[in-house]
Amino acid sequence: MLNFVFAPPLILSCICIFLAMIGYDYFMGWGMSLFSMTFGHLFYATWFIIIYAYQHRNDVEEETSMKHIKVNPDMISNREFDRDRFKK
């Protein structure tokens, strides 16, 4: 399990770091080198998001029906409000 979770992002991170280190000479110049150094960790984070979503794919809560309560209309009508609503 740990090998499955940790190995791919570590490998991707090492690749990005390596490409960033040699970027000036062999990759695509300073721009790509800085891009790799800046965003290389996102490969690592994205992998954990994917793993978390996969592990919790069946964690959807079951829908529960609402319980309706019988209410007396006198309980919800505010007669004083109705009487005074249009008075000014």
Backbone as JSON Lines, residues from 0, in Angstrom:
{"i":0,"aa":"M","n":[0.82,-1.2,0.0],"ca":[0.0,0.0,0.0],"c":[0.86,1.25,0.0]}
{"i":1,"aa":"L","n":[1.84,1.32,0.9],"ca":[2.68,2.51,0.95],"c":[3.49,2.67,-0.33]}
{"i":2,"aa":"N","n":[3.96,1.55,-0.86],"ca":[4.7,1.64,-2.11],"c":[3.81,2.16,-3.23]}
{"i":3,"aa":"F","n":[2.56,1.72,-3.24],"ca":[1.62,2.15,-4.26],"c":[1.32,3.64,-4.13]}
{"i":4,"aa":"V","n":[1.24,4.13,-2.9],"ca":[0.87,5.54,-2.68],"c":[2.08,6.45,-2.86]}
{"i":5,"aa":"F","n":[3.21,6.07,-2.27],"ca":[4.33,7.0,-2.2],"c":[5.28,6.93,-3.39]}
{"i":6,"aa":"A","n":[5.41,5.77,-4.0],"ca":[6.4,5.64,-5.06],"c":[6.13,6.53,-6.28]}
{"i":7,"aa":"P","n":[4.93,6.52,-6.86],"ca":[4.73,7.34,-8.07],"c":[4.96,8.83,-7.86]}
{"i":8,"aa":"P","n":[4.42,9.45,-6.8],"ca":[4.7,10.89,-6.65],"c":[6.16,11.18,-6.35]}
{"i":9,"aa":"L","n":[6.82,10.29,-5.62],"ca":[8.25,10.51,-5.37],"c":[9.04,10.43,-6.67]}
{"i":10,"aa":"I","n":[8.69,9.46,-7.5],"ca":[9.38,9.34,-8.79],"c":[9.13,10.58,-9.64]}
{"i":11,"aa":"L","n":[7.86,11.02,-9.71],"ca":[7.55,12.21,-10.49],"c":[8.26,13.44,-9.94]}
{"i":12,"aa":"S","n":[8.3,13.56,-8.61],"ca":[8.98,14.71,-8.02],"c":[10.47,14.68,-8.33]}
{"i":13,"aa":"C","n":[11.07,13.51,-8.23],"ca":[12.5,13.4,-8.54],"c":[12.77,13.75,-10.0]}
{"i":14,"aa":"I","n":[11.88,13.31,-10.88],"ca":[12.05,13.64,-12.3],"c":[11.97,15.15,-12.5]}
{"i":15,"aa":"C","n":[10.98,15.78,-11.86],"ca":[10.82,17.23,-12.01],"c":[12.02,17.98,-11.44]}
{"i":16,"aa":"I","n":[12.5,17.53,-10.28],"ca":[13.66,18.19,-9.68],"c":[14.88,18.0,-10.57]}
{"i":17,"aa":"F","n":[15.06,16.8,-11.1],"ca":[16.2,16.54,-11.99],"c":[16.11,17.41,-13.24]}
{"i":18,"aa":"L","n":[14.91,17.48,-13.84],"ca":[14.76,18.31,-15.03],"c":[14.99,19.78,-14.7]}
{"i":19,"aa":"A","n":[14.59,20.19,-13.5],"ca":[14.82,21.58,-13.11],"c":[16.31,21.85,-12.94]}
{"i":20,"aa":"M","n":[17.04,20.88,-12.38],"ca":[18.48,21.07,-12.15],"c":[19.24,21.16,-13.47]}
{"i":21,"aa":"I","n":[18.86,20.34,-14.44],"ca":[19.58,20.35,-15.71],"c":[18.88,21.22,-16.74]}
{"i":22,"aa":"G","n":[17.84,21.89,-16.32],"ca":[16.99,22.6,-17.28],"c":[17.71,23.63,-18.11]}
{"i":23,"aa":"Y","n":[18.64,24.34,-17.51],"ca":[19.3,25.41,-18.25],"c":[20.05,24.87,-19.46]}
{"i":24,"aa":"D","n":[20.69,23.73,-19.29],"ca":[21.51,23.2,-20.38],"c":[20.74,22.28,-21.32]}
{"i":25,"aa":"Y","n":[19.9,21.4,-20.75],"ca":[19.35,20.32,-21.57],"c":[17.84,20.37,-21.78]}
{"i":26,"aa":"F","n":[17.14,21.16,-20.97],"ca":[15.68,21.08,-21.06],"c":[15.16,22.11,-22.05]}
{"i":27,"aa":"M","n":[14.62,23.2,-21.59],"ca":[14.12,24.23,-22.52],"c":[14.47,25.62,-22.02]}
{"i":28,"aa":"G","n":[15.57,25.75,-21.35],"ca":[15.96,27.07,-20.88],"c":[15.47,27.34,-19.47]}
{"i":29,"aa":"W","n":[15.76,28.53,-19.0],"ca":[15.42,28.88,-17.61],"c":[13.92,28.85,-17.35]}
{"i":30,"aa":"G","n":[13.13,29.21,-18.35],"ca":[11.68,29.26,-18.14],"c":[11.12,27.91,-17.75]}
{"i":31,"aa":"M","n":[11.48,26.88,-18.48],"ca":[10.96,25.54,-18.17],"c":[11.57,25.03,-16.88]}
{"i":32,"aa":"S","n":[12.82,25.39,-16.62],"ca":[13.47,24.97,-15.39],"c":[12.74,25.56,-14.18]}
{"i":33,"aa":"L","n":[12.46,26.86,-14.23],"ca":[11.73,27.5,-13.13],"c":[10.31,26.96,-13.02]}
{"i":34,"aa":"F","n":[9.7,26.67,-14.17],"ca":[8.35,26.09,-14.15],"c":[8.36,24.75,-13.42]}
{"i":35,"aa":"S","n":[9.36,23.92,-13.7],"ca":[9.44,22.61,-13.05],"c":[9.68,22.75,-11.55]}
{"i":36,"aa":"M","n":[10.56,23.7,-11.18],"ca":[10.82,23.89,-9.75],"c":[9.58,24.43,-9.04]}
{"i":37,"aa":"T","n":[8.8,25.25,-9.74],"ca":[7.64,25.87,-9.11],"c":[6.46,24.92,-9.01]}
{"i":38,"aa":"F","n":[6.19,24.18,-10.07],"ca":[4.97,23.38,-10.14],"c":[5.2,21.88,-10.05]}
{"i":39,"aa":"G","n":[6.43,21.45,-9.82],"ca":[6.7,20.02,-9.73],"c":[5.98,19.35,-8.59]}
{"i":40,"aa":"H","n":[5.81,20.09,-7.48],"ca":[5.14,19.49,-6.33],"c":[3.67,19.22,-6.6]}
{"i":41,"aa":"L","n":[3.1,19.87,-7.61],"ca":[1.68,19.64,-7.89],"c":[1.44,18.22,-8.42]}
{"i":42,"aa":"F","n":[2.46,17.63,-9.06],"ca":[2.33,16.22,-9.45],"c":[2.13,15.37,-8.2]}
{"i":43,"aa":"Y","n":[2.89,15.7,-7.18],"ca":[2.82,14.98,-5.91],"c":[1.44,15.15,-5.27]}
{"i":44,"aa":"A","n":[0.97,16.39,-5.19],"ca":[-0.32,16.66,-4.56],"c":[-1.46,16.04,-5.35]}
{"i":45,"aa":"T","n":[-1.4,16.15,-6.66],"ca":[-2.48,15.61,-7.5],"c":[-2.61,14.11,-7.32]}
{"i":46,"aa":"W","n":[-1.49,13.42,-7.19],"ca":[-1.54,11.98,-6.99],"c":[-2.32,11.64,-5.72]}
{"i":47,"aa":"F","n":[-2.07,12.36,-4.62],"ca":[-2.77,12.06,-3.39],"c":[-4.25,12.39,-3.48]}
{"i":48,"aa":"I","n":[-4.59,13.42,-4.24],"ca":[-6.02,13.72,-4.44],"c":[-6.68,12.58,-5.2]}
{"i":49,"aa":"I","n":[-6.01,12.06,-6.22],"ca":[-6.57,10.95,-6.99],"c":[-6.73,9.71,-6.12]}
{"i":50,"aa":"I","n":[-5.7,9.4,-5.32],"ca":[-5.77,8.23,-4.44],"c":[-6.89,8.4,-3.42]}
{"i":51,"aa":"Y","n":[-7.0,9.58,-2.83],"ca":[-8.05,9.82,-1.82],"c":[-9.43,9.66,-2.45]}
{"i":52,"aa":"A","n":[-9.62,10.23,-3.63],"ca":[-10.92,10.13,-4.29],"c":[-11.24,8.67,-4.62]}
{"i":53,"aa":"Y","n":[-10.24,7.92,-5.05],"ca":[-10.47,6.51,-5.38],"c":[-10.82,5.7,-4.14]}
{"i":54,"aa":"Q","n":[-10.12,5.95,-3.03],"ca":[-10.38,5.19,-1.82],"c":[-11.76,5.51,-1.24]}
{"i":55,"aa":"H","n":[-12.24,6.73,-1.46],"ca":[-13.5,7.15,-0.87],"c":[-14.62,7.24,-1.89]}
{"i":56,"aa":"R","n":[-14.49,6.52,-3.0],"ca":[-15.49,6.61,-4.05],"c":[-16.85,6.05,-3.64]}
{"i":57,"aa":"N","n":[-16.87,5.17,-2.63],"ca":[-18.14,4.57,-2.2],"c":[-18.68,5.2,-0.92]}
{"i":58,"aa":"D","n":[-18.13,6.34,-0.53],"ca":[-18.52,6.96,0.73],"c":[-19.69,7.93,0.6]}
{"i":59,"aa":"V","n":[-20.47,7.8,-0.47],"ca":[-21.6,8.7,-0.65],"c":[-22.67,8.34,0.38]}
{"i":60,"aa":"E","n":[-23.15,9.36,1.06],"ca":[-24.17,9.11,2.09],"c":[-25.48,8.69,1.43]}
{"i":61,"aa":"E","n":[-26.16,7.76,2.09],"ca":[-27.45,7.32,1.58],"c":[-28.48,8.43,1.79]}
{"i":62,"aa":"E","n":[-29.34,8.56,0.8],"ca":[-30.37,9.59,0.91],"c":[-31.43,9.15,1.9]}
{"i":63,"aa":"T","n":[-31.8,10.03,2.79],"ca":[-32.87,9.74,3.74],"c":[-34.05,10.63,3.42]}
{"i":64,"aa":"S","n":[-35.22,10.04,3.45],"ca":[-36.41,10.82,3.14],"c":[-36.74,11.75,4.3]}
{"i":65,"aa":"M","n":[-37.29,12.9,3.96],"ca":[-37.65,13.87,5.0],"c":[-38.9,13.39,5.72]}
{"i":66,"aa":"K","n":[-38.92,13.58,7.02],"ca":[-40.1,13.25,7.8],"c":[-40.96,14.5,7.92]}
{"i":67,"aa":"H","n":[-42.17,14.41,7.4],"ca":[-43.06,15.56,7.42],"c":[-43.87,15.56,8.71]}
{"i":68,"aa":"I","n":[-43.98,16.71,9.29],"ca":[-44.7,16.86,10.56],"c":[-46.03,17.54,10.26]}
{"i":69,"aa":"K","n":[-47.09,16.99,10.85],"ca":[-48.39,17.63,10.71],"c":[-48.45,18.83,11.64]}
{"i":70,"aa":"V","n":[-48.78,19.98,11.06],"ca":[-48.78,21.22,11.83],"c":[-50.17,21.83,11.74]}
{"i":71,"aa":"N","n":[-50.65,22.26,12.88],"ca":[-51.93,22.96,12.94],"c":[-51.74,24.36,12.33]}
{"i":72,"aa":"P","n":[-52.62,24.79,11.42],"ca":[-52.45,26.12,10.81],"c":[-52.44,27.26,11.82]}
{"i":73,"aa":"D","n":[-53.13,27.07,12.94],"ca":[-53.13,28.14,13.95],"c":[-51.75,28.33,14.57]}
{"i":74,"aa":"M","n":[-50.93,27.29,14.51],"ca":[-49.61,27.41,15.1],"c":[-48.69,28.29,14.25]}
{"i":75,"aa":"I","n":[-48.92,28.31,12.95],"ca":[-48.01,29.04,12.08],"c":[-48.57,30.38,11.63]}
{"i":76,"aa":"S","n":[-49.83,30.64,11.84],"ca":[-50.38,31.93,11.41],"c":[-50.25,32.92,12.55]}
{"i":77,"aa":"N","n":[-49.68,34.04,12.25],"ca":[-49.53,35.1,13.23],"c":[-50.65,36.1,12.97]}
{"i":78,"aa":"R","n":[-51.72,35.95,13.72],"ca":[-52.9,36.76,13.45],"c":[-52.64,38.24,13.71]}
{"i":79,"aa":"E","n":[-51.82,38.55,14.68],"ca":[-51.51,39.96,14.93],"c":[-50.75,40.55,13.75]}
{"i":80,"aa":"F","n":[-49.84,39.78,13.21],"ca":[-49.09,40.26,12.05],"c":[-50.02,40.47,10.87]}
{"i":81,"aa":"D","n":[-50.93,39.53,10.64],"ca":[-51.85,39.67,9.52],"c":[-52.75,40.89,9.7]}
{"i":82,"aa":"R","n":[-53.15,41.16,10.93],"ca":[-54.05,42.28,11.19],"c":[-53.32,43.61,10.97]}
{"i":83,"aa":"D","n":[-52.05,43.67,11.39],"ca":[-51.32,44.93,11.36],"c":[-50.46,45.1,10.1]}
{"i":84,"aa":"R","n":[-50.53,44.14,9.21],"ca":[-49.58,44.16,8.1],"c":[-49.8,45.36,7.18]}
{"i":85,"aa":"F","n":[-51.06,45.7,6.89],"ca":[-51.32,46.76,5.92],"c":[-51.7,48.08,6.58]}
{"i":86,"aa":"K","n":[-51.57,48.15,7.89],"ca":[-51.83,49.41,8.58],"c":[-50.59,50.29,8.53]}
{"i":87,"aa":"K","n":[-50.8,51.56,8.42],"ca":[-49.66,52.47,8.46],"c":[-49.95,53.61,9.4]}
